[in-house]
Coordinates of C-alpha atoms in Angstrom, one line a residue:
X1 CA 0.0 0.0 0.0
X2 CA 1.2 3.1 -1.2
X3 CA 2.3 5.9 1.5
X4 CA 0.1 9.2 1.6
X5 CA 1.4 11.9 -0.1
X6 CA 0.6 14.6 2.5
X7 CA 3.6 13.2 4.6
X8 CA 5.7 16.6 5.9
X9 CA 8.8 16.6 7.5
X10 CA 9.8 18.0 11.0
X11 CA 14.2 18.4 12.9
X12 CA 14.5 18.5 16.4
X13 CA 17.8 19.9 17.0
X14 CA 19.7 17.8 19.8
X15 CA 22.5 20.9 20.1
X16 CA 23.4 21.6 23.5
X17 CA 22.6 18.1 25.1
X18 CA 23.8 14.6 25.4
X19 CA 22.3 13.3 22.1
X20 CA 23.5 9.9 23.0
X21 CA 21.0 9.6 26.0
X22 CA 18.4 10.7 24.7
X23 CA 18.9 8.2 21.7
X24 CA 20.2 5.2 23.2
X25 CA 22.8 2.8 22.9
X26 CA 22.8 2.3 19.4
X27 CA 20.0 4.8 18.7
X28 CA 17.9 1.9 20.8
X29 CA 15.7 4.9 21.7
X30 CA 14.6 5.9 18.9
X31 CA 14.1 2.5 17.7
X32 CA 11.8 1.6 20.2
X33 CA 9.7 5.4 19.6
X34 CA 9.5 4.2 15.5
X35 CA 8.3 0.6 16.5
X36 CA 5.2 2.3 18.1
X37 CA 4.4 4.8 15.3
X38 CA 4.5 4.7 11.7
X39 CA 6.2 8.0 11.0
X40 CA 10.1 7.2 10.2
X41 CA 12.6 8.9 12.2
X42 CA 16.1 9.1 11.5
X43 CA 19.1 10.0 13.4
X44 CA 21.3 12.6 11.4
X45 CA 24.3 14.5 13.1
X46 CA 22.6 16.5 16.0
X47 CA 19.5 16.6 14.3
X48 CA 16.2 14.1 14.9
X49 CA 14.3 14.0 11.5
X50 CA 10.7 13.2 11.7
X51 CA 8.8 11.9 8.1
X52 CA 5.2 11.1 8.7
X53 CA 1.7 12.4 8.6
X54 CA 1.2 15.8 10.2
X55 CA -1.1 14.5 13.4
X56 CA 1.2 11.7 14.5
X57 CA 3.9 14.4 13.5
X58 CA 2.7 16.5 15.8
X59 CA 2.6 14.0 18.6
X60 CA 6.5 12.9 17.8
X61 CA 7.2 16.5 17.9
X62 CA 5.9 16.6 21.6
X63 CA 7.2 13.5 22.5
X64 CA 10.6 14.4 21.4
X65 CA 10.8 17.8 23.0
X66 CA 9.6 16.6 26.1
X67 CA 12.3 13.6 26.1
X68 CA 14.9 16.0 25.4
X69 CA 13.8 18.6 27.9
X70 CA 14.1 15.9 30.4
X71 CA 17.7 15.1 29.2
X72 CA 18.5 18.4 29.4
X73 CA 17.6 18.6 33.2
X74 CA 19.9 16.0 33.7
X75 CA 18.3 12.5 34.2
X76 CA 19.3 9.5 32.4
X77 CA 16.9 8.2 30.2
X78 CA 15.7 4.5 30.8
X79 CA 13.4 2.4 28.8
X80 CA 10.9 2.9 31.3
X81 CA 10.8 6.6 31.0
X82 CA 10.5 6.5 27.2
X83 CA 7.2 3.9 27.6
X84 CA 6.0 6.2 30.2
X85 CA 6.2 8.9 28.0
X86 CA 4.8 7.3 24.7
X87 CA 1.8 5.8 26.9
X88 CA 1.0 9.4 28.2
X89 CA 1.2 10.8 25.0
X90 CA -1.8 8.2 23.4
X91 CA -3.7 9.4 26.4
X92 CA -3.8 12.7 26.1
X93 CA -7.7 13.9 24.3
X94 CA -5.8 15.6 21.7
X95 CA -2.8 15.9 19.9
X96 CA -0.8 18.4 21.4
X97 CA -2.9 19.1 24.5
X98 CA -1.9 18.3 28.1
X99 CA -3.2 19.0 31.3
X100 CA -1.1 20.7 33.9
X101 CA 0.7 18.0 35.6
X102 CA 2.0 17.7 39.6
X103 CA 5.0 19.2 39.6
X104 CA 6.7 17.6 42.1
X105 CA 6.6 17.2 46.5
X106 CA 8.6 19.3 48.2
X107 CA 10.4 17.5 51.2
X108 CA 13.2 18.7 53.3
X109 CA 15.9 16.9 51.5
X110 CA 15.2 16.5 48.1
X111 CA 12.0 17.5 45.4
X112 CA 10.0 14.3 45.1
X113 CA 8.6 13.7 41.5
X114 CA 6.2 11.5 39.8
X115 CA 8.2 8.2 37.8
X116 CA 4.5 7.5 35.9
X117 CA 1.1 8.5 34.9
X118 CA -0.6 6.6 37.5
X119 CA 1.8 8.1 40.1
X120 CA 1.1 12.0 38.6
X121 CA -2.6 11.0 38.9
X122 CA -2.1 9.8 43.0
X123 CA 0.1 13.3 43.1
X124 CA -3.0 15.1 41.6
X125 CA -5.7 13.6 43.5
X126 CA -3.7 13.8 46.9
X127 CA -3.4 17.9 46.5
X128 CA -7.3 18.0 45.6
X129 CA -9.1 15.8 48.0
X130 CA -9.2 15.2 51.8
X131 CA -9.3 11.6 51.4
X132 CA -7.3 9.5 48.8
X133 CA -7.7 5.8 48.5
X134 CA -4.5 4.2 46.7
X135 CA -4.6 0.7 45.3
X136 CA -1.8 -0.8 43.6
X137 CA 0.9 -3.5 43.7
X138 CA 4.4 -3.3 46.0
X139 CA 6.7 -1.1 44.2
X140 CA 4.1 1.1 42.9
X141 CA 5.0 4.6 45.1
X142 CA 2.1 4.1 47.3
X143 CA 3.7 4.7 50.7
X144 CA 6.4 6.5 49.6
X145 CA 4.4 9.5 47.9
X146 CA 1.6 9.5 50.7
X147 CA 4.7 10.3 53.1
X148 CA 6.4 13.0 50.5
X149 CA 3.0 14.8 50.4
X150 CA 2.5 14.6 54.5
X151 CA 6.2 15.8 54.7
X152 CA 5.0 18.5 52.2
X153 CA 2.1 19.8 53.9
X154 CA 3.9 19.7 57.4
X155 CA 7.3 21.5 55.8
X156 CA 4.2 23.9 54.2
X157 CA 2.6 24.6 57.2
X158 CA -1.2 23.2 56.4
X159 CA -0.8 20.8 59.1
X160 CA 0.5 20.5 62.5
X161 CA 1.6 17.0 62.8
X162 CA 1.9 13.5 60.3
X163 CA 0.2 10.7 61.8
X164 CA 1.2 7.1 60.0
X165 CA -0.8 4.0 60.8
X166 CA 0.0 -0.2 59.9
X167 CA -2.3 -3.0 60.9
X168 CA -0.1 -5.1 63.0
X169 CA -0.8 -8.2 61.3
X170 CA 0.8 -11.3 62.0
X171 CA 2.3 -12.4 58.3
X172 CA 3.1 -16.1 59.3
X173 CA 5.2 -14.9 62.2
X174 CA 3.7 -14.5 65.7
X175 CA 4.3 -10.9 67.7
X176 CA 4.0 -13.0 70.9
X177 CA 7.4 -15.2 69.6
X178 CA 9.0 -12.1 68.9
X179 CA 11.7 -10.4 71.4
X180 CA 11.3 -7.0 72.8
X181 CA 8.7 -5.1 73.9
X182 CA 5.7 -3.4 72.8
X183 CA 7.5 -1.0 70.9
X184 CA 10.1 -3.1 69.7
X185 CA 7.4 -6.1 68.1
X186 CA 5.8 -3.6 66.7
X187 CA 8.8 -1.6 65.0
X188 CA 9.2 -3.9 62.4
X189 CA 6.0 -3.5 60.5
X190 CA 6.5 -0.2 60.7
X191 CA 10.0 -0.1 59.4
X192 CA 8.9 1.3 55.8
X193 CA 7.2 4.1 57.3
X194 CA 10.7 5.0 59.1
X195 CA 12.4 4.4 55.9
X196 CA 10.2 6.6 53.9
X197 CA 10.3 9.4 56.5
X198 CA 14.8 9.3 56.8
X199 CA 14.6 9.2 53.2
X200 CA 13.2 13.0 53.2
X201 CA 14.4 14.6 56.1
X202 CA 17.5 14.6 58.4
X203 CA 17.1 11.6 61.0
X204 CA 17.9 14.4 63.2
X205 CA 14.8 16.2 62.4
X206 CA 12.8 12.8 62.4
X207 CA 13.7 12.0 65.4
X208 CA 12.9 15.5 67.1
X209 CA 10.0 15.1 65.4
X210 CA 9.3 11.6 66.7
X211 CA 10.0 12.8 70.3
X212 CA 8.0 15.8 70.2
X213 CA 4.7 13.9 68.4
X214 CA 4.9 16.0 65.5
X215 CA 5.4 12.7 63.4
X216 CA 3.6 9.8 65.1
X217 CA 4.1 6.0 64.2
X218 CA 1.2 3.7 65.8
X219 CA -0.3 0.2 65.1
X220 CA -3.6 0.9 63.7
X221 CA -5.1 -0.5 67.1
X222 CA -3.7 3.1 68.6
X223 CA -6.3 4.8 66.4
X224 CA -9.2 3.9 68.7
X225 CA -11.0 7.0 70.4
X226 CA -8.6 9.3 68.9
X227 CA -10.0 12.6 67.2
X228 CA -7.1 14.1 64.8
X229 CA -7.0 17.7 63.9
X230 CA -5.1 19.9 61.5
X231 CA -3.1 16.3 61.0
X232 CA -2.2 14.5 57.5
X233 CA -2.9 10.9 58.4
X234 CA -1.7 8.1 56.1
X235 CA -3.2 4.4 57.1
X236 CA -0.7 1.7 54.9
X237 CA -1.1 -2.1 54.2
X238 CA -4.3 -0.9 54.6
X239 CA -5.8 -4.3 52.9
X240 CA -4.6 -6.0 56.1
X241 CA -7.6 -3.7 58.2
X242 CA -10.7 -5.3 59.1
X243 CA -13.7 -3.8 57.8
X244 CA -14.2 -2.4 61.7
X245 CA -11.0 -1.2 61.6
X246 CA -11.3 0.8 58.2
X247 CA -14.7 2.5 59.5
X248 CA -13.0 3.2 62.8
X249 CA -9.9 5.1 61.1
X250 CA -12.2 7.0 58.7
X251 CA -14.1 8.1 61.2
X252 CA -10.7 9.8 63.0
X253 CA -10.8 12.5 60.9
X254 CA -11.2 15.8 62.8
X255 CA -10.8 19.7 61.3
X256 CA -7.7 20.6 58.4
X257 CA -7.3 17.2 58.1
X258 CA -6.6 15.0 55.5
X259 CA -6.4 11.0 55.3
X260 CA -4.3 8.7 52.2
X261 CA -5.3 5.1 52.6
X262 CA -2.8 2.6 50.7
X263 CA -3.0 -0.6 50.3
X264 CA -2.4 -3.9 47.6
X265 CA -5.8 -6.4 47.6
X266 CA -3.6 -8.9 46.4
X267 CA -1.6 -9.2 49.2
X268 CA -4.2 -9.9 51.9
X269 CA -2.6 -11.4 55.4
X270 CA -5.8 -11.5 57.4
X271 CA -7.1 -15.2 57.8
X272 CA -10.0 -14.2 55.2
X273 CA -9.7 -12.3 52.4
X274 CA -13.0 -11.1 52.2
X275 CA -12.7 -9.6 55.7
X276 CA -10.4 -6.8 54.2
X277 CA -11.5 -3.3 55.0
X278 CA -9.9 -1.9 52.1
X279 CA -12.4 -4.0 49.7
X280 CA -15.2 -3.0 51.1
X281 CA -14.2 0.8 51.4
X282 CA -13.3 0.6 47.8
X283 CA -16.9 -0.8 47.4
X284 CA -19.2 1.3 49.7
X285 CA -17.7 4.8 49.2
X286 CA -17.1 5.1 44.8
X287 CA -18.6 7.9 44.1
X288 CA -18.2 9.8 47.8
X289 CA -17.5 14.0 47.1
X290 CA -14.5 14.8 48.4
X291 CA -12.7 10.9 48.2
X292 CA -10.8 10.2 45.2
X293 CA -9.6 6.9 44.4
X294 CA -6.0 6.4 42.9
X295 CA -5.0 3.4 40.3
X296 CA -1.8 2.4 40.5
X297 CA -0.8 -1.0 38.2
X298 CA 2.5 -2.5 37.3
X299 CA 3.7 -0.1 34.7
X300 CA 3.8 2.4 38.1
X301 CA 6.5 0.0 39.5
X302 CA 10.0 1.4 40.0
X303 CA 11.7 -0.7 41.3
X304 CA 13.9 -3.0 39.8
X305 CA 12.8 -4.0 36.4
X306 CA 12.0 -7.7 37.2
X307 CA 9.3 -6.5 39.5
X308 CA 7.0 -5.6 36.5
X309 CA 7.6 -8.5 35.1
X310 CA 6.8 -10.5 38.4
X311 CA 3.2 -8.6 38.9
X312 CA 2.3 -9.1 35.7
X313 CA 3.0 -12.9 35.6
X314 CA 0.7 -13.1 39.0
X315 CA -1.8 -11.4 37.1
X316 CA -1.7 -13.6 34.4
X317 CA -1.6 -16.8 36.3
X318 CA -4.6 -15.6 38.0
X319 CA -6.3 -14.6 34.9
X320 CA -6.1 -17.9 33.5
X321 CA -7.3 -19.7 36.4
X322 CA -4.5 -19.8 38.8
X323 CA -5.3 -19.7 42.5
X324 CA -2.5 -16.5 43.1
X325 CA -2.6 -16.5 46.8
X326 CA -5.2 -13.1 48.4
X327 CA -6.0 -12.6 44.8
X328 CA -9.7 -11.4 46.6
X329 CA -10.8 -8.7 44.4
X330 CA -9.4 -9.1 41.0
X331 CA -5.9 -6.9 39.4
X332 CA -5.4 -4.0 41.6
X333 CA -5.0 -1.7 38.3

């Protein structure tokens, strides 16, 4: 089949930046961009030439610019980042067009962005509603962007203190067998809460935080009774709550407050999977003003690579019939 003869051509100068990273090994880059259009793009000196019809033109164009404006801040470009960027692209209503995206979390150390559309969607719905419900696999961002937007508001001064919440559940290992005290059984679920929080600020400042209840770290149990005010309060693992539990912490909300609840429905610890809080909040409160629900899947993982490939050979083994262990619920994305 003959090509159309409207085709017009469009160079992207790559002068002033690493042309190598944004083209890949072996112009790998922009091998894997042609294989998902049909416009041909070429390679030539420090120019990226661009032959194809002018609406898919026009979305190369973008997608090219906004590659090399993200060399050109510095990062290397991965694989990852170029399919994140091609799927965004296809999903935008028109050619051209896009929405103003998050721009990033400001904690104490570092500016904490979005790695993928599902995460800039959690970003955007956790700066415009009270209460975000996050459901995704491990890996996806979940806890660690629900603690980069409570470090935010608190560095920000909209809230007063961080409240972060785990069910204490026993995961095939018993709290009574374990040594230690109270504090010290407990610690270890809570240990990527900890990690989140050192990651962003000084452990200096997290633990004068700690000491002074600015930051609190308590089993979910804790949350009984309680009435939080002018507080960001994140509940994670939140799959592994009851569904007394879940209506007991979303009713702790108290004035200037704001609540994230994470959690992964495939990964359900509690001696019944249909028990889970977090299934039946999904279920009961769609549709709620002022709760938005956040998406994540396994093209949101970043983490090693072989993660993605893991969750998605879970979800296919369930799919097909496979009896994937807490599968209650269905995909998470």
């Amino acid at each position: 089949m003959a090509r159309e003869t409207s085709e017009i051509t469009e160079r992207i100068s790559l002068a002033g930046i690493d042309a190598a990273n944004l083209l890949g090994a072996g112009d790998a880059n922009l091998k894997m961009i042609q294989h998902s259009f049909r416009s041909r793009l070429t390679a030539r000196g420090d120019e990226v030439i661009i032959t194809g019809q002018p609406r898919e033109l026009e979305m190369l164009t973008s997608l090219i610019l906004r590659l090399r404006e993200k060399v050109e801040s510095g990062a290397a470009l991965t694989e990852r980042d170029i399919g994140y960027a091609i799927d965004d692209l296809r999903q935008q209503p028109a050619a051209g067009s896009s929405r103003e995206r998050p721009a990033g979390l400001s904690a104490l150390k570092k500016l904490i962005k979005p790695k993928s559309p599902g995460q800039e969607n959690y970003l955007e719905a956790m700066q415009n509603s009270d209460l975000v419900i996050a459901i995704g696999p491990a890996g996806t961002g979940k806890t660690y962007l629900a603690v980069a937007a409570a470090v935010a508001a608190l560095n920000e001064r909209q809230v007063e203190r961080v409240v972060l919440c785990r069910p204490a559940v026993e995961a095939g290992e018993s709290l009574g067998f374990l040594p230690g005290d109270l504090k010290e059984k407990i610690d270890p679920y809570m240990r990527p809460l900890y990690d989140a929080l050192y990651d962003m600020m000084s452990p200096e400042k997290v633990n004068r935080f700690l000491a002074n209840d600015i930051i609190e770290i308590v089993p979910l149990a804790y949350m009984r009774g309680r009435t939080l005010n002018n507080s960001f309060v994140i509940l994670d693992e939140a799959q592994n709550a009851t569904k007394t539990q879940m209506k007991m912490f979303l009713t702790r909300l108290g004035f200037n407050s704001r609540a994230v609840i994470t959690g992964d429905i495939t990964q359900i610890d509690l001696a019944r999977s249909d028990s889970s809080g977090l299934i039946e909040a999904r279920n009961i409160l769609q549709g709620v003003e002022g709760i938005s629900f956040a998406a994540l899947g396994e093209r949101d993982v970043v983490r090693h690579r072989l993660v993605h490939h893991i969750i998605q050979a879970y979800q296919n083994y369930s799919g097909n019939g496979g009896a994937a262990p807490g599968a209650e619920g269905g995909p998470a994305d």
